[in-house]
mmCIF file of C-alpha atoms in Angstrom:
data_model
loop_
_atom_site.group_PDB
_atom_site.id
_atom_site.type_symbol
_atom_site.label_atom_id
_atom_site.label_comp_id
_atom_site.label_asym_id
_atom_site.label_seq_id
_atom_site.Cartn_x
_atom_site.Cartn_y
_atom_site.Cartn_z
ATOM 1 C CA MET A 16 127.384 43.007 234.696
ATOM 2 C CA SER A 17 127.696 46.346 233.646
ATOM 3 C CA GLY A 18 130.965 47.044 231.670
ATOM 4 C CA MET A 19 130.986 43.563 230.246
ATOM 5 C CA THR A 20 130.419 42.492 226.335
ATOM 6 C CA THR A 21 128.792 39.466 225.437
ATOM 7 C CA PRO A 22 130.600 36.980 223.682
ATOM 8 C CA VAL A 23 129.126 36.629 220.071
ATOM 9 C CA SER A 24 127.823 32.968 219.385
ATOM 10 C CA ALA A 25 130.431 31.411 216.207
ATOM 11 C CA GLU A 26 126.494 30.459 214.864
ATOM 12 C CA ARG A 27 125.797 34.687 214.918
ATOM 13 C CA ARG A 28 128.752 35.179 213.458
ATOM 14 C CA ASP A 29 128.701 32.988 210.499
ATOM 15 C CA GLY A 30 125.369 34.468 210.070
ATOM 16 C CA LEU A 31 126.055 38.119 209.752
ATOM 17 C CA ARG A 32 129.163 37.436 207.313
ATOM 18 C CA GLU A 33 126.949 35.894 205.494
ATOM 19 C CA ARG A 34 124.691 38.213 205.365
ATOM 20 C CA LYS A 35 127.034 40.826 204.746
ATOM 21 C CA LYS A 36 128.671 38.899 200.922
ATOM 22 C CA ALA A 37 125.106 38.501 200.061
ATOM 23 C CA LYS A 38 124.942 41.779 200.565
ATOM 24 C CA THR A 39 128.061 42.814 198.163
ATOM 25 C CA ARG A 40 127.001 40.114 196.114
ATOM 26 C CA GLN A 41 123.738 42.023 195.386
ATOM 27 C CA THR A 42 125.356 45.559 195.222
ATOM 28 C CA ILE A 43 128.207 44.609 192.932
ATOM 29 C CA GLN A 44 125.445 42.935 190.688
ATOM 30 C CA GLU A 45 122.974 46.094 191.307
ATOM 31 C CA GLN A 46 126.001 48.665 189.957
ATOM 32 C CA ALA A 47 126.458 46.435 187.299
ATOM 33 C CA LEU A 48 123.152 46.052 185.709
ATOM 34 C CA ARG A 49 122.690 50.066 186.194
ATOM 35 C CA LEU A 50 125.955 50.374 184.255
ATOM 36 C CA PHE A 51 124.868 48.251 181.454
ATOM 37 C CA ALA A 52 121.667 49.986 181.159
ATOM 38 C CA GLU A 53 123.106 53.111 181.221
ATOM 39 C CA GLN A 54 126.213 53.057 179.066
ATOM 40 C CA GLY A 55 125.867 49.410 177.204
ATOM 41 C CA TYR A 56 127.665 45.662 178.242
ATOM 42 C CA ASP A 57 130.365 45.691 176.175
ATOM 43 C CA GLU A 58 131.328 49.312 177.241
ATOM 44 C CA THR A 59 131.524 48.621 180.814
ATOM 45 C CA THR A 60 134.420 47.650 183.002
ATOM 46 C CA VAL A 61 134.953 45.564 185.772
ATOM 47 C CA GLU A 62 136.903 47.781 186.939
ATOM 48 C CA GLN A 63 134.007 50.653 187.004
ATOM 49 C CA ILE A 64 131.398 48.160 188.098
ATOM 50 C CA ALA A 65 133.879 47.305 191.422
ATOM 51 C CA GLU A 66 134.568 51.422 191.872
ATOM 52 C CA ALA A 67 130.553 52.329 191.397
ATOM 53 C CA ALA A 68 130.165 49.350 194.191
ATOM 54 C CA GLU A 69 132.895 50.499 196.445
ATOM 55 C CA VAL A 70 135.296 47.501 196.217
ATOM 56 C CA SER A 71 138.086 46.233 194.698
ATOM 57 C CA PRO A 72 138.889 44.552 191.304
ATOM 58 C CA SER A 73 139.714 41.650 193.511
ATOM 59 C CA THR A 74 136.981 41.514 195.821
ATOM 60 C CA PHE A 75 134.496 41.712 192.585
ATOM 61 C CA PHE A 76 136.199 38.685 191.191
ATOM 62 C CA ARG A 77 135.412 36.528 194.316
ATOM 63 C CA TYR A 78 132.037 36.902 193.763
ATOM 64 C CA PHE A 79 131.864 36.992 190.298
ATOM 65 C CA PRO A 80 134.250 34.876 188.228
ATOM 66 C CA THR A 81 133.711 36.706 185.064
ATOM 67 C CA LYS A 82 131.460 40.014 183.350
ATOM 68 C CA GLU A 83 129.418 37.473 182.038
ATOM 69 C CA ALA A 84 128.369 35.910 185.431
ATOM 70 C CA LEU A 85 126.981 39.331 186.360
ATOM 71 C CA VAL A 86 124.311 38.897 183.776
ATOM 72 C CA LEU A 87 123.783 34.745 183.766
ATOM 73 C CA ARG A 88 124.018 34.367 187.791
ATOM 74 C CA ASP A 89 120.670 34.715 189.824
ATOM 75 C CA ASP A 90 118.901 33.899 192.819
ATOM 76 C CA TYR A 91 115.342 32.760 190.511
ATOM 77 C CA ALA A 92 116.522 28.981 191.159
ATOM 78 C CA ALA A 93 115.614 29.401 195.435
ATOM 79 C CA VAL A 94 112.369 31.187 194.542
ATOM 80 C CA LEU A 95 111.183 28.276 192.142
ATOM 81 C CA HIS A 96 112.415 25.753 194.870
ATOM 82 C CA ALA A 97 110.373 27.355 197.078
ATOM 83 C CA ALA A 98 107.106 27.845 195.314
ATOM 84 C CA LEU A 99 107.378 23.684 194.418
ATOM 85 C CA ALA A 100 107.492 23.039 197.611
ATOM 86 C CA ALA A 101 104.372 24.585 198.419
ATOM 87 C CA GLN A 102 102.822 22.818 196.107
ATOM 88 C CA PRO A 103 99.909 20.195 197.417
ATOM 89 C CA ALA A 104 101.002 16.771 198.143
ATOM 90 C CA ASP A 105 98.730 15.019 196.224
ATOM 91 C CA ALA A 106 98.547 17.156 193.120
ATOM 92 C CA PRO A 107 99.725 15.383 189.756
ATOM 93 C CA LEU A 108 102.962 16.124 187.957
ATOM 94 C CA GLY A 109 101.638 18.472 185.279
ATOM 95 C CA THR A 110 99.599 20.806 187.948
ATOM 96 C CA VAL A 111 102.958 20.866 189.597
ATOM 97 C CA LEU A 112 105.104 22.158 186.827
ATOM 98 C CA ARG A 113 102.213 24.744 186.172
ATOM 99 C CA ASP A 114 101.756 25.957 189.554
ATOM 100 C CA THR A 115 104.998 26.129 190.719
ATOM 101 C CA PHE A 116 105.947 28.430 187.688
ATOM 102 C CA ARG A 117 103.154 30.905 187.723
ATOM 103 C CA THR A 118 103.940 31.035 191.942
ATOM 104 C CA ALA A 119 107.655 31.750 191.346
ATOM 105 C CA PHE A 120 107.090 34.391 188.792
ATOM 106 C CA ALA A 121 104.292 35.960 190.670
ATOM 107 C CA ARG A 122 106.500 36.099 193.606
ATOM 108 C CA LEU A 123 109.222 38.476 192.199
ATOM 109 C CA SER A 124 109.173 42.005 192.554
ATOM 110 C CA GLN A 125 108.683 44.966 190.551
ATOM 111 C CA GLU A 126 112.928 45.575 190.953
ATOM 112 C CA GLU A 127 113.099 42.111 190.488
ATOM 113 C CA GLN A 128 110.986 41.771 187.300
ATOM 114 C CA SER A 129 113.288 44.816 186.456
ATOM 115 C CA ASP A 130 116.416 43.598 186.830
ATOM 116 C CA LEU A 131 115.185 40.088 185.143
ATOM 117 C CA ARG A 132 114.173 41.969 181.710
ATOM 118 C CA LEU A 133 116.790 43.708 182.116
ATOM 119 C CA ARG A 134 119.175 40.836 182.436
ATOM 120 C CA ALA A 135 117.019 38.697 179.781
ATOM 121 C CA ARG A 136 117.642 41.065 176.859
ATOM 122 C CA LEU A 137 121.544 41.334 177.425
ATOM 123 C CA GLN A 138 121.014 37.307 177.288
ATOM 124 C CA MET A 139 119.155 37.979 173.893
ATOM 125 C CA SER A 140 121.486 40.032 172.301
ATOM 126 C CA ILE A 141 125.100 39.717 173.442
ATOM 127 C CA PRO A 142 126.351 36.343 171.241
ATOM 128 C CA SER A 143 128.817 35.507 173.977
ATOM 129 C CA LEU A 144 126.125 35.428 176.786
ATOM 130 C CA ARG A 145 123.341 33.778 174.490
ATOM 131 C CA ALA A 146 125.767 30.734 174.638
ATOM 132 C CA ARG A 147 126.079 30.631 177.976
ATOM 133 C CA THR A 148 122.156 30.988 178.528
ATOM 134 C CA LEU A 149 121.816 27.648 177.530
ATOM 135 C CA ASP A 150 123.814 25.862 179.925
ATOM 136 C CA THR A 151 122.029 28.064 182.884
ATOM 137 C CA LEU A 152 118.696 27.112 181.300
ATOM 138 C CA LEU A 153 120.007 23.231 181.257
ATOM 139 C CA ASN A 154 121.443 23.473 184.779
ATOM 140 C CA THR A 155 117.773 24.966 186.054
ATOM 141 C CA VAL A 156 116.069 21.693 184.152
ATOM 142 C CA ASP A 157 118.321 19.331 186.110
ATOM 143 C CA GLY A 158 117.538 20.750 189.591
ATOM 144 C CA LEU A 159 114.081 20.771 188.860
ATOM 145 C CA ALA A 160 114.014 17.344 187.476
ATOM 146 C CA ALA A 161 115.995 15.754 190.385
ATOM 147 C CA GLU A 162 113.603 17.672 192.708
ATOM 148 C CA LEU A 163 110.522 16.576 191.149
ATOM 149 C CA ALA A 164 111.639 13.021 191.054
ATOM 150 C CA ARG A 165 112.180 13.123 194.653
ATOM 151 C CA ARG A 166 108.899 14.385 195.271
ATOM 152 C CA PHE A 167 107.312 11.633 192.968
ATOM 153 C CA GLY A 168 109.128 8.492 194.015
ATOM 154 C CA ARG A 169 110.359 8.213 190.619
ATOM 155 C CA ASP A 170 114.478 7.855 189.211
ATOM 156 C CA PRO A 171 116.535 11.349 188.721
ATOM 157 C CA ASP A 172 116.932 10.146 185.260
ATOM 158 C CA ASP A 173 113.474 9.341 185.308
ATOM 159 C CA LEU A 174 112.926 10.550 181.141
ATOM 160 C CA ARG A 175 108.989 11.505 181.481
ATOM 161 C CA ILE A 176 110.215 14.017 184.369
ATOM 162 C CA ARG A 177 113.087 15.656 182.740
ATOM 163 C CA THR A 178 111.374 16.070 179.236
ATOM 164 C CA LEU A 179 108.527 17.754 180.885
ATOM 165 C CA CYS A 180 110.916 19.839 182.410
ATOM 166 C CA GLY A 181 112.755 20.882 179.338
ATOM 167 C CA ALA A 182 109.357 21.281 177.875
ATOM 168 C CA VAL A 183 108.648 23.810 180.395
ATOM 169 C CA ALA A 184 111.629 25.533 179.615
ATOM 170 C CA GLY A 185 111.834 25.557 175.794
ATOM 171 C CA ALA A 186 107.724 27.057 176.487
ATOM 172 C CA LEU A 187 109.564 30.062 178.476
ATOM 173 C CA VAL A 188 111.990 31.062 176.094
ATOM 174 C CA PRO A 189 109.390 32.754 173.766
ATOM 175 C CA VAL A 190 107.434 34.237 176.720
ATOM 176 C CA LEU A 191 110.660 35.978 178.014
ATOM 177 C CA VAL A 192 111.426 37.328 174.361
ATOM 178 C CA ALA A 193 107.403 38.243 173.748
ATOM 179 C CA TRP A 194 107.482 39.603 177.792
ATOM 180 C CA VAL A 195 111.188 41.841 176.930
ATOM 181 C CA THR A 196 110.168 43.056 173.491
ATOM 182 C CA GLU A 197 106.972 44.256 175.496
ATOM 183 C CA ASP A 198 108.681 45.950 177.984
ATOM 184 C CA GLY A 199 106.754 44.337 180.426
ATOM 185 C CA ARG A 200 103.489 45.247 179.244
ATOM 186 C CA ARG A 201 101.935 42.178 180.583
ATOM 187 C CA PRO A 202 102.361 40.464 183.920
ATOM 188 C CA LEU A 203 105.238 37.823 183.473
ATOM 189 C CA ASP A 204 103.081 35.340 185.580
ATOM 190 C CA GLU A 205 99.893 34.974 183.544
ATOM 191 C CA MET A 206 102.071 34.832 180.481
ATOM 192 C CA VAL A 207 103.943 31.878 181.973
ATOM 193 C CA ASP A 208 101.069 30.309 183.106
ATOM 194 C CA GLU A 209 99.118 31.340 179.291
ATOM 195 C CA ALA A 210 102.611 29.143 177.872
ATOM 196 C CA LEU A 211 102.202 26.183 180.039
ATOM 197 C CA ALA A 212 98.536 25.743 179.521
ATOM 198 C CA ASN A 213 98.544 26.146 175.871
ATOM 199 C CA LEU A 214 101.540 23.370 176.285
ATOM 200 C CA SER A 215 99.427 21.109 178.739
ATOM 201 C CA CYS A 216 96.836 21.383 175.876
ATOM 202 C CA ALA A 217 98.831 20.524 173.032
ATOM 203 C CA LEU A 218 100.065 17.300 174.796
ATOM 204 C CA GLY A 219 96.635 16.422 175.805
ATOM 205 C CA GLY A 220 97.024 16.731 179.263
#
């Protein structure tokens, strides 16, 4: 009937709300990274970031509890897990790990790679961020090991899986350092794949 509006379902409202929150979070982080690049990390205040993102400082803290979280937080875990889920069911563990990381990094857009390069540069140069980056790396290892354990029917604390995940994470650190130093001259996914191939050879696999 004309003049009547169709009620919006609760599911649709929740979806719209989540998309709006995701957009706000993305805007805050994008403006923060822009300001960090223009005027420096230490020189940029939360108030400046909030103003640039057109939100209040209280809204900023609802999305990011600290300024450090702007650099440490990312959505790449979802990309990594999606790449893992796409691996063939019968592929061996070493192949799954190598192909997962290569695929995940290859899926990053140029804008995402630019943001990653800036965040990695900050993580390497700001002492407080370097310390927190280790925690983030260990959390990534924990999440990946748990998912691989489920995939291969192993215990979540399986030492072989956790050791391999830790070795891969350790191999990625010098790759990111070289990639940032070279300002992204070589494709990141190719550098990651080369590092993991070298690791596999060194381990005799």
